[in-house]
Coordinates of C-alpha atoms in Angstrom, one line a residue:
Chain A
M235 CA 121.4 156.8 84.2
V236 CA 119.4 154.4 84.8
T237 CA 118.0 154.1 88.0
R238 CA 114.5 152.4 89.4
L239 CA 113.1 155.2 91.5
G240 CA 111.1 153.3 93.8
F241 CA 109.4 155.4 97.3
L242 CA 113.4 156.2 98.8
G243 CA 114.3 156.9 95.1
V244 CA 111.2 159.8 94.9
I245 CA 111.6 161.3 98.2
A246 CA 115.6 161.2 97.9
R247 CA 115.4 163.0 94.5
L248 CA 112.7 165.7 95.9
L249 CA 115.1 166.7 98.8
L250 CA 117.3 166.6 96.8
W251 CA 115.5 170.2 94.3
A252 CA 115.2 170.9 97.7
F253 CA 118.0 171.4 98.7
L254 CA 119.4 172.3 95.2
L255 CA 116.9 175.2 94.6
C256 CA 117.2 176.3 99.0
L257 CA 121.0 177.3 97.6
A258 CA 119.7 179.3 94.4
V259 CA 117.7 181.6 97.0
V260 CA 120.4 181.6 98.8
V261 CA 122.8 183.3 96.1
I262 CA 119.4 184.9 94.2
Y263 CA 117.9 186.8 97.2
P264 CA 120.8 188.4 98.3
L265 CA 121.4 190.3 94.9
L266 CA 118.0 191.4 94.4
W267 CA 118.4 192.6 97.5
M268 CA 120.3 194.6 97.1
L269 CA 118.8 194.6 93.2
L270 CA 115.1 196.6 95.2
N271 CA 116.9 198.9 97.8
G272 CA 118.5 200.2 95.1
F273 CA 114.9 200.8 94.7
K274 CA 113.6 201.7 98.6
T275 CA 113.8 204.9 100.1
N276 CA 115.8 204.6 103.5
A277 CA 113.2 204.5 105.7
E278 CA 111.7 201.1 103.8
I279 CA 115.0 199.7 104.4
F280 CA 115.2 200.6 108.0
G281 CA 111.4 199.2 108.2
N282 CA 111.9 195.8 106.8
P283 CA 114.1 194.3 104.3
F284 CA 112.1 191.9 103.1
A285 CA 109.1 193.8 101.5
L286 CA 108.9 195.3 98.5
P287 CA 110.0 199.1 97.6
S288 CA 106.4 201.2 98.2
H289 CA 107.9 203.5 94.6
W290 CA 109.7 202.0 91.7
G291 CA 112.4 205.5 90.5
F292 CA 115.2 205.2 89.1
D293 CA 115.2 208.1 91.7
S294 CA 119.0 207.0 93.8
Y295 CA 120.3 205.4 90.8
Q296 CA 120.1 208.6 89.0
K297 CA 122.0 210.4 92.7
A298 CA 124.2 207.3 92.6
W299 CA 125.0 207.9 88.6
N300 CA 125.2 211.5 89.4
R301 CA 128.0 211.3 92.6
G302 CA 130.8 210.0 90.9
V303 CA 129.4 206.1 90.0
S304 CA 129.6 207.9 86.2
N305 CA 132.7 208.5 86.4
Y306 CA 134.8 205.2 88.4
L307 CA 131.8 203.9 86.1
T308 CA 134.1 204.9 82.4
T309 CA 137.2 204.9 84.6
S310 CA 136.5 201.6 84.8
V311 CA 136.2 200.7 81.3
L312 CA 139.0 202.4 80.0
V313 CA 140.9 200.2 81.8
T314 CA 139.6 198.0 81.3
V315 CA 139.5 197.6 77.6
T316 CA 142.9 199.5 77.1
S317 CA 144.3 196.1 79.9
T318 CA 142.4 193.2 77.9
V319 CA 143.8 194.5 75.0
A320 CA 147.2 195.4 75.6
T321 CA 147.7 191.5 77.8
V322 CA 145.5 189.7 74.6
F323 CA 147.9 191.0 72.1
V324 CA 150.9 190.4 73.9
S325 CA 149.7 186.6 75.3
A326 CA 149.1 185.8 72.1
W327 CA 152.5 186.8 70.7
A328 CA 154.6 184.6 73.8
A329 CA 152.0 182.3 73.0
Y330 CA 152.8 181.4 69.5
G331 CA 156.3 182.7 70.5
L332 CA 157.1 179.5 72.9
A333 CA 154.5 177.2 71.1
R334 CA 155.3 177.8 67.2
V335 CA 158.5 178.9 67.3
D336 CA 162.5 177.6 67.6
I337 CA 163.6 180.0 70.1
P338 CA 166.6 179.8 71.6
F339 CA 165.8 178.8 75.6
G340 CA 163.3 177.7 75.1
K341 CA 162.4 175.9 77.7
V342 CA 163.4 178.8 80.1
V343 CA 161.6 181.7 78.5
T344 CA 158.4 178.8 79.0
G345 CA 159.2 178.5 82.9
V346 CA 160.0 182.4 83.3
I347 CA 156.8 184.0 81.6
L348 CA 154.2 181.0 83.4
G349 CA 156.0 181.1 87.0
G350 CA 154.7 184.1 87.0
L351 CA 151.0 182.5 87.9
M352 CA 152.6 181.6 90.4
L353 CA 152.9 185.3 92.1
A354 CA 150.5 186.8 94.7
P355 CA 150.2 190.5 94.2
S356 CA 150.3 191.3 97.6
V357 CA 154.0 190.2 97.6
A358 CA 155.3 192.4 95.2
L359 CA 153.2 195.5 96.6
V360 CA 155.8 197.6 98.6
P361 CA 158.1 197.6 95.3
L362 CA 155.9 198.5 93.2
V363 CA 154.6 201.6 95.0
K364 CA 158.5 202.9 94.7
M365 CA 159.1 202.2 90.8
F366 CA 155.6 203.5 90.7
Q367 CA 156.4 206.6 92.3
S368 CA 159.9 207.3 90.7
M369 CA 158.2 207.3 87.2
G370 CA 155.7 209.5 87.7
L371 CA 152.5 207.1 87.0
Y372 CA 151.0 207.1 90.6
N373 CA 148.2 207.4 90.8
S374 CA 147.7 207.2 87.3
F375 CA 145.5 205.4 84.8
W376 CA 148.6 203.8 83.3
A377 CA 149.9 202.5 86.5
L378 CA 146.9 200.2 86.4
L379 CA 147.2 199.3 82.6
I380 CA 150.9 198.2 83.4
L381 CA 149.9 196.3 86.6
Y382 CA 147.3 194.4 84.8
T383 CA 148.9 193.7 81.2
A384 CA 152.0 192.7 84.2
F385 CA 149.6 190.3 86.3
R386 CA 148.1 188.6 83.4
V387 CA 150.5 187.9 81.1
P388 CA 151.8 184.6 82.1
F389 CA 148.1 183.8 82.9
T390 CA 146.6 184.5 79.1
T391 CA 149.6 183.1 77.6
F392 CA 149.8 179.7 79.6
L393 CA 145.9 179.5 78.5
I394 CA 146.8 180.7 75.0
R395 CA 150.0 178.8 74.1
A396 CA 147.9 175.1 75.6
Y397 CA 145.7 175.8 72.7
M398 CA 148.0 176.5 69.9
L399 CA 150.6 173.4 71.5
D400 CA 147.4 171.2 69.6
L401 CA 147.2 173.4 66.6
P402 CA 147.9 171.1 63.4
R403 CA 151.5 172.3 62.8
E404 CA 151.1 171.5 58.9
V405 CA 149.2 174.9 58.9
D406 CA 151.8 176.9 59.5
E407 CA 154.4 174.9 57.4
A408 CA 152.3 174.9 54.9
A409 CA 151.7 178.7 54.8
E410 CA 155.9 179.8 55.1
M411 CA 155.4 177.4 51.7
D412 CA 154.2 179.6 50.4
G413 CA 155.6 182.4 51.2
C414 CA 153.6 183.8 54.3
G415 CA 156.4 185.3 56.3
R416 CA 156.3 184.5 60.9
W417 CA 154.3 187.6 60.9
T418 CA 151.5 186.4 58.2
A419 CA 150.6 183.3 59.0
F420 CA 150.4 184.6 63.1
W421 CA 148.7 187.5 61.9
R422 CA 146.3 185.2 58.8
I423 CA 146.0 181.4 60.1
T424 CA 147.0 180.6 64.0
L425 CA 145.2 184.2 64.9
P426 CA 142.5 183.5 63.2
M427 CA 142.2 179.3 64.6
C428 CA 142.3 180.2 68.2
K429 CA 139.1 182.2 67.9
P430 CA 137.7 180.5 71.0
I431 CA 140.1 180.7 73.5
I432 CA 141.1 183.9 72.5
V433 CA 137.2 185.2 73.0
S434 CA 137.4 183.4 77.1
T435 CA 141.3 184.6 77.9
V436 CA 139.1 188.4 76.5
L437 CA 135.8 187.6 78.6
L438 CA 139.4 186.2 81.4
H439 CA 140.3 189.6 81.5
I440 CA 137.8 191.3 81.7
L441 CA 136.7 189.4 84.9
F442 CA 139.8 190.6 86.4
A443 CA 140.3 193.7 85.5
W444 CA 136.0 194.7 86.3
N445 CA 136.8 193.6 89.8
E446 CA 140.6 194.4 91.3
Y447 CA 140.8 196.1 94.1
L448 CA 144.3 195.4 95.9
F449 CA 146.2 197.4 93.1
A450 CA 143.3 200.2 92.2
M451 CA 143.0 200.7 95.8
V452 CA 146.4 200.9 96.4
F453 CA 148.0 202.8 93.4
T454 CA 144.7 204.9 92.9
S455 CA 143.1 208.0 95.0
G456 CA 142.0 210.9 93.4
A457 CA 138.9 211.1 91.8
G458 CA 138.8 211.1 88.5
V459 CA 141.0 207.5 88.6
Q460 CA 139.5 205.5 91.0
T461 CA 137.8 202.4 89.3
L462 CA 133.8 201.4 90.5
P463 CA 135.8 199.3 93.0
V464 CA 137.5 201.7 95.1
G465 CA 134.9 204.3 93.7
L466 CA 132.1 202.2 96.0
M467 CA 133.6 202.7 98.7
S468 CA 134.7 206.3 98.7
L469 CA 131.1 206.2 97.6
M470 CA 130.6 204.4 100.6
S471 CA 132.5 206.6 103.3
K472 CA 131.1 209.7 102.2
H473 CA 127.2 208.8 101.0
G474 CA 126.9 205.5 104.2
T475 CA 124.1 207.0 105.1
E476 CA 122.3 207.4 101.7
F477 CA 121.4 204.3 101.9
P478 CA 119.0 204.1 98.8
V479 CA 122.8 205.1 96.8
V480 CA 125.0 202.9 98.7
F481 CA 122.7 200.2 97.0
A482 CA 122.1 200.9 93.8
G483 CA 125.8 202.0 92.6
M484 CA 126.9 198.4 94.3
T485 CA 123.8 197.9 90.8
I486 CA 125.1 199.8 88.7
A487 CA 129.1 198.0 89.2
A488 CA 126.8 194.2 88.9
V489 CA 124.9 194.7 86.1
P490 CA 127.4 194.8 83.8
V491 CA 130.3 192.3 84.5
V492 CA 127.0 189.9 85.5
L493 CA 125.4 190.1 81.7
L494 CA 128.6 189.5 80.8
F495 CA 128.7 186.4 81.9
F496 CA 125.2 184.8 81.0
F497 CA 126.0 185.9 77.0
G498 CA 129.9 184.4 77.3
Q499 CA 129.4 181.7 79.7
R500 CA 130.1 178.5 77.4
Y501 CA 133.6 180.5 76.7
I502 CA 134.1 181.5 80.2
V503 CA 133.7 178.2 80.7
R504 CA 136.0 176.0 78.7
G505 CA 139.0 178.9 79.8
L506 CA 138.7 177.8 83.3
A507 CA 138.5 174.8 82.7
D508 CA 141.5 175.0 80.1
G509 CA 143.6 177.3 82.7
V510 CA 142.6 174.8 85.7
G511 CA 142.6 172.0 83.9
K512 CA 146.0 170.7 82.5
Chain B
M58 CA 171.5 180.8 65.0
S59 CA 169.9 184.6 63.9
R60 CA 166.7 183.0 62.8
R61 CA 166.1 181.4 66.8
A62 CA 167.4 184.3 68.0
A63 CA 165.5 186.2 65.7
G64 CA 162.5 184.3 67.2
L65 CA 163.2 186.1 70.9
A66 CA 161.2 189.0 69.2
W67 CA 157.5 186.9 70.0
V68 CA 158.4 186.5 73.6
V69 CA 160.4 190.2 74.2
P70 CA 157.8 191.7 75.3
A71 CA 155.6 189.4 77.6
L72 CA 159.6 188.4 79.1
A73 CA 160.3 192.3 79.9
L74 CA 156.6 192.9 81.3
V75 CA 156.6 189.2 83.5
G76 CA 160.6 190.2 84.2
V77 CA 160.3 193.9 85.1
F78 CA 156.7 194.0 87.2
V79 CA 157.0 190.8 88.5
Y80 CA 160.1 189.2 89.2
F81 CA 162.2 192.6 90.2
P82 CA 159.9 193.9 92.8
L83 CA 159.8 190.0 94.5
V84 CA 164.0 190.8 94.7
E85 CA 164.0 193.8 95.2
N86 CA 161.3 193.3 98.4
F87 CA 164.0 190.5 100.3
G88 CA 166.0 194.1 100.1
F89 CA 162.6 195.8 101.4
S90 CA 162.8 194.3 103.7
T91 CA 165.9 194.2 106.3
L92 CA 164.5 198.0 106.2
K93 CA 163.8 200.0 108.8
W94 CA 161.5 202.3 106.4
D95 CA 159.7 205.8 106.4
I96 CA 158.1 206.2 102.5
F97 CA 157.6 209.8 103.4
S98 CA 160.3 211.0 104.6
G99 CA 162.0 208.9 103.3
S100 CA 164.5 208.0 105.5
Q101 CA 166.3 204.4 105.1
E102 CA 168.2 202.7 107.8
Y103 CA 169.5 198.8 107.5
V104 CA 167.8 196.8 110.5
G105 CA 169.2 193.0 109.2
L106 CA 166.7 190.9 109.9
G107 CA 165.2 192.9 112.4
N108 CA 161.2 193.0 110.0
Y109 CA 161.5 189.4 110.9
A110 CA 162.2 188.5 114.8
K111 CA 159.6 191.7 114.8
L112 CA 157.3 189.6 113.0
V113 CA 158.5 186.8 115.1
D114 CA 157.2 188.7 118.9
D115 CA 153.9 190.6 117.4
P116 CA 151.3 189.0 118.1
V117 CA 148.8 190.9 115.6
F118 CA 150.5 188.5 112.7
W119 CA 150.3 185.8 114.3
T120 CA 146.6 185.7 114.6
S121 CA 146.7 187.1 110.4
L122 CA 148.5 184.1 109.6
R123 CA 146.1 182.0 111.5
N124 CA 143.5 183.1 109.9
N125 CA 144.8 183.1 106.5
V126 CA 145.1 179.0 108.0
L127 CA 142.0 179.1 109.3
F128 CA 140.5 180.7 105.8
A129 CA 142.2 177.8 104.0
V130 CA 140.7 174.9 106.6
V131 CA 137.1 176.4 105.7
S132 CA 137.4 176.5 102.5
I133 CA 138.9 173.4 101.4
V134 CA 135.9 172.0 103.4
F135 CA 133.6 174.1 101.1
Q136 CA 135.3 175.0 97.9
V137 CA 136.7 171.8 97.4
F138 CA 134.7 168.9 99.5
G139 CA 131.6 170.6 99.5
S140 CA 131.2 171.8 95.5
L141 CA 132.9 168.5 94.3
V142 CA 129.6 166.6 96.7
L143 CA 127.0 169.6 94.6
A144 CA 128.5 169.1 91.1
A145 CA 128.2 165.4 91.8
L146 CA 124.5 166.5 92.6
I147 CA 124.4 169.0 89.8
E148 CA 124.6 165.9 87.7
G149 CA 122.7 163.9 88.8
V150 CA 119.9 166.1 87.8
R151 CA 117.9 165.4 84.7
S152 CA 117.2 167.6 82.7
E153 CA 120.2 169.2 81.5
R154 CA 118.3 172.5 81.3
W155 CA 117.6 172.2 84.8
Q156 CA 121.6 171.3 85.5
R157 CA 123.3 174.7 83.3
A158 CA 120.8 176.8 84.7
L159 CA 121.7 175.9 88.2
R160 CA 125.5 175.6 87.4
A161 CA 124.8 179.1 85.8
I162 CA 123.1 180.5 89.5
Y163 CA 125.9 179.2 91.3
F164 CA 128.5 181.4 89.7
I165 CA 127.3 184.6 89.4
P166 CA 128.3 186.2 92.3
C167 CA 132.1 184.9 91.4
A168 CA 130.9 187.2 88.5
I169 CA 130.5 189.8 90.1
S170 CA 133.5 191.7 92.5
L171 CA 134.5 191.2 96.0
T172 CA 133.9 194.6 96.6
V173 CA 130.4 194.7 95.8
A174 CA 129.9 191.1 97.6
G175 CA 131.5 192.6 100.9
L176 CA 129.6 195.8 100.7
L177 CA 126.4 193.7 100.9
F178 CA 126.8 190.9 103.5
Y179 CA 128.3 194.3 105.8
F180 CA 124.9 195.5 104.8
I181 CA 123.3 191.6 105.3
Y182 CA 125.3 191.5 108.8
E183 CA 124.1 195.1 109.9
P184 CA 122.6 194.6 113.1
N185 CA 119.2 197.3 112.3
L186 CA 118.5 197.2 108.5
G187 CA 120.7 193.4 107.7
L188 CA 118.7 190.8 106.5
L189 CA 120.0 187.8 108.9
N190 CA 119.7 190.0 112.3
H191 CA 115.6 190.1 110.8
L192 CA 115.7 186.5 109.2
L193 CA 116.6 185.8 112.5
E194 CA 114.0 187.3 114.1
A195 CA 110.9 186.2 111.6
V196 CA 111.9 182.4 112.5
G197 CA 112.0 182.8 116.4
L198 CA 115.4 183.4 117.0
D199 CA 115.6 186.2 118.6
G200 CA 118.9 185.3 120.4
L201 CA 121.0 184.6 118.1
R202 CA 121.3 188.5 116.9
H203 CA 124.6 189.5 116.3
A204 CA 125.9 192.4 115.0
W205 CA 127.8 190.4 113.4
L206 CA 131.0 192.2 111.7
G207 CA 131.4 193.9 115.4
E208 CA 132.2 191.9 117.9
E209 CA 135.5 189.6 117.8
G210 CA 133.2 186.3 117.7
T211 CA 132.1 186.3 115.2
A212 CA 133.5 188.6 112.8
M213 CA 135.8 186.2 111.3
P214 CA 133.2 183.1 110.1
A215 CA 131.2 185.8 109.0
V216 CA 134.1 187.4 106.2
M217 CA 134.5 183.9 105.9
A218 CA 131.0 182.5 105.7
M219 CA 130.7 186.0 102.7
S220 CA 133.7 184.3 100.9
Q221 CA 132.3 181.2 100.6
W222 CA 128.4 182.8 98.9
Q223 CA 131.4 184.7 96.7
G224 CA 132.9 181.5 95.5
F225 CA 131.7 178.4 95.8
G226 CA 130.4 178.0 92.2
Y227 CA 133.9 178.9 90.4
S228 CA 135.0 175.6 92.1
T229 CA 131.5 173.3 91.2
L230 CA 132.1 174.4 87.9
L231 CA 135.3 172.9 87.5
F232 CA 134.1 169.2 89.3
A233 CA 130.7 170.5 86.8
V234 CA 132.9 169.3 83.5
A235 CA 135.3 167.4 85.2
I236 CA 132.1 165.1 85.3
Q237 CA 131.8 166.0 82.8
R238 CA 134.0 164.4 80.7
I239 CA 134.2 161.3 83.1
P240 CA 132.7 158.2 79.6
R241 CA 129.2 157.9 80.6
E242 CA 130.3 153.7 79.8
I243 CA 132.4 154.3 83.0
Y244 CA 128.0 154.9 84.3
Q245 CA 126.4 152.7 82.9
A246 CA 129.0 149.9 83.6
A247 CA 128.7 151.1 87.4
A248 CA 124.5 150.8 87.4
L249 CA 124.4 147.9 85.8
D250 CA 126.8 145.7 88.2
G251 CA 123.6 147.0 90.4
T252 CA 125.9 150.1 91.9
G253 CA 124.2 152.8 93.9
P254 CA 124.5 156.7 93.1
I255 CA 126.3 156.8 96.7
R256 CA 128.3 154.3 96.2
R257 CA 129.1 155.7 92.2
F258 CA 130.3 158.9 93.7
F259 CA 132.8 157.2 95.7
H260 CA 134.4 154.5 93.3
V261 CA 133.6 156.3 90.2
T262 CA 133.2 159.9 90.5
V263 CA 135.8 161.3 93.7
P264 CA 139.0 158.8 92.1
L265 CA 138.2 160.2 88.9
V266 CA 138.4 164.0 89.5
R267 CA 141.3 163.4 92.0
E268 CA 143.6 166.2 89.1
M269 CA 140.7 168.7 88.9
T270 CA 140.0 168.5 93.0
G271 CA 144.5 168.3 94.1
V272 CA 144.4 171.7 91.8
L273 CA 141.5 173.6 93.3
I274 CA 143.0 171.4 96.9
M275 CA 146.3 174.0 96.6
L276 CA 145.0 177.0 94.8
T277 CA 142.3 176.9 97.0
I278 CA 145.6 177.1 99.8
S279 CA 147.2 179.8 97.9
G280 CA 143.6 182.0 97.3
A281 CA 143.8 181.2 101.4
F282 CA 147.2 183.6 101.9
Q283 CA 146.0 185.9 99.6
V284 CA 142.6 187.6 100.9
F285 CA 142.5 190.8 101.0
N286 CA 139.3 192.2 99.7
E287 CA 136.4 190.3 101.5
V288 CA 138.7 191.4 104.9
M289 CA 139.5 195.2 103.7
V290 CA 136.1 196.0 102.3
M291 CA 134.0 194.5 105.5
T292 CA 137.0 195.1 108.6
S293 CA 139.7 196.0 107.0
G294 CA 141.1 194.2 109.7
G295 CA 138.8 194.7 112.9
P296 CA 137.3 194.8 115.8
N297 CA 140.4 195.3 117.7
N298 CA 142.5 193.1 114.6
S299 CA 140.3 190.5 115.0
T300 CA 139.6 189.3 111.5
Q301 CA 143.4 190.4 110.7
V302 CA 144.7 188.3 107.6
L303 CA 148.2 188.7 106.4
G304 CA 147.8 190.8 103.4
T305 CA 145.6 193.4 105.4
W306 CA 148.0 193.6 107.9
L307 CA 151.2 193.9 105.7
Y308 CA 148.5 196.7 104.5
R309 CA 148.0 198.7 107.3
S310 CA 151.8 198.5 108.9
G311 CA 153.1 199.5 105.7
F312 CA 150.3 202.4 104.3
V313 CA 149.2 203.0 107.4
R314 CA 151.3 203.1 109.3
N315 CA 154.3 203.9 107.7
D316 CA 156.0 200.5 108.0
F317 CA 157.4 199.3 105.2
G318 CA 160.2 197.3 106.0
Y319 CA 157.7 195.2 108.3
A320 CA 155.8 195.3 105.6
A321 CA 157.6 194.3 103.2
A322 CA 158.7 190.9 106.4
I323 CA 155.0 190.4 105.7
A324 CA 155.5 190.0 102.0
T325 CA 157.9 188.0 101.9
V326 CA 156.0 185.3 104.3
I327 CA 153.4 185.5 101.9
F328 CA 155.5 184.9 99.4
V329 CA 157.5 181.8 100.7
V330 CA 154.2 180.0 102.2
T331 CA 152.7 180.7 98.5
L332 CA 156.1 179.5 96.6
A333 CA 155.5 176.3 98.6
I334 CA 151.8 175.7 97.5
A335 CA 153.1 176.5 93.9
V336 CA 155.9 173.6 94.6
A337 CA 153.7 171.0 95.6
Q338 CA 151.0 171.7 93.5
L339 CA 153.3 171.1 90.4
W340 CA 155.2 167.8 92.4
V341 CA 151.6 166.2 92.6
A342 CA 150.7 167.4 88.8
R343 CA 153.1 165.3 88.0
R344 CA 152.7 162.2 89.7
R345 CA 149.2 162.3 89.4
R346 CA 147.7 162.0 85.8
V347 CA 144.3 160.5 85.7
E348 CA 145.1 157.4 82.8
W349 CA 141.7 156.0 81.4

């Protein structure tokens, strides 16, 4: 863009920068405050909230860790990893069927699977509780694994299918000519070509599963099956007056996903853009 | 034919999961909404549309619905129109590195969970140790101090403000991508014609990202009717039910007050609203294709 900067232009540009930077501060400062409060003492937190901690030790982080955060973290990692693998596999599988294979009632099947995108989890909540109670899976790791997978398959399938539709069909046909079965074609040819979108869907699913709260709160209650979001609330209710410990717990929950976002930014943006843009 | 039917094997796992855990409960929910149902004692009694009649007479239901609508309006203002302006401003920054950095910074709150963000703001709004009151004091506005989440008048705005803080980076990022997809020549041509940046925004950017705008408006409304987390973490619907939304009122009715039929009836309302939005979205998506 070519603009000649007059006096007004310079002022406008300065104002623009001031605004963008102020907004960045509004976003960053609370997070920095959270991180720093994990290093302060209760008295310091109540004293001057803008001051830096007088002493940099990891005591509160260690306390938070020992008071359950390590368990919540383990559960979160376990639920996140397994549901990511399950969701992406089932979805890639279905996407291949929908995009590359001629199946009966193809349009209806596509509509049914992708239609799940539009349904709010809260609408199914009451029946799901009853269902999981009667299956004996209430308050278990399995409940979260199954729900996170079932509710995210539509979105993930949608993204992978859209990507597969854009891949050249000839590759499949050539593979089949060479005596490749459908199976082999899926595993050895189509899936590797879908690597970028697979990475995107993996990252988006991790962001979802790590942060999910409604299902985690309703379907798990005992310690040992609680994920970080629910665990933080129990930490809060049990040790709510020990503010540094709560802040440390929050920081521990937040750091992994922020790091993940920074390293996978490119893929997350692509996934979001493809998902919403189409 | 058998070869075609064999193709179904690809979609069976997905169909089974979605069918059993998404669609089936949805259908069951309608049945449940006609029951007076105590899940702990197991007693069930058919009451027909009784729960819906109760809903109409329930002032908290109407407060919840109003809060959801308010949430939708506020989020559209900030997370659709605000984000569009913001994305255009970022794209106006010359240095690509700064553009990327700003977009990434604004997105960070979206990566952390609403639980962490909600707890964080619970402390920011806390009357004694909270940042907000201290900040007001520091700039001499002591009179504006509040127990933000504890007063009926300020609780809902405070929750909504937190939600905007958490979510605006998401739509900004998406608008930025949409703006980048606009061919540069269009902007260059507009600049050569002597069109200023403000007119370029309204005459080039806005019309050419309208597809994204449409999608985001729908997503935002639909999201506003599913709000749960931020309210649950920060106020649990209080004080005096002033921050109740449909999601939290559903939760409270079922899981705290043990009235599952009533909770199912609230779920039906959420379903009807979100379905209407989804249908509208499909209809809009079919009509508005931006061509260039």
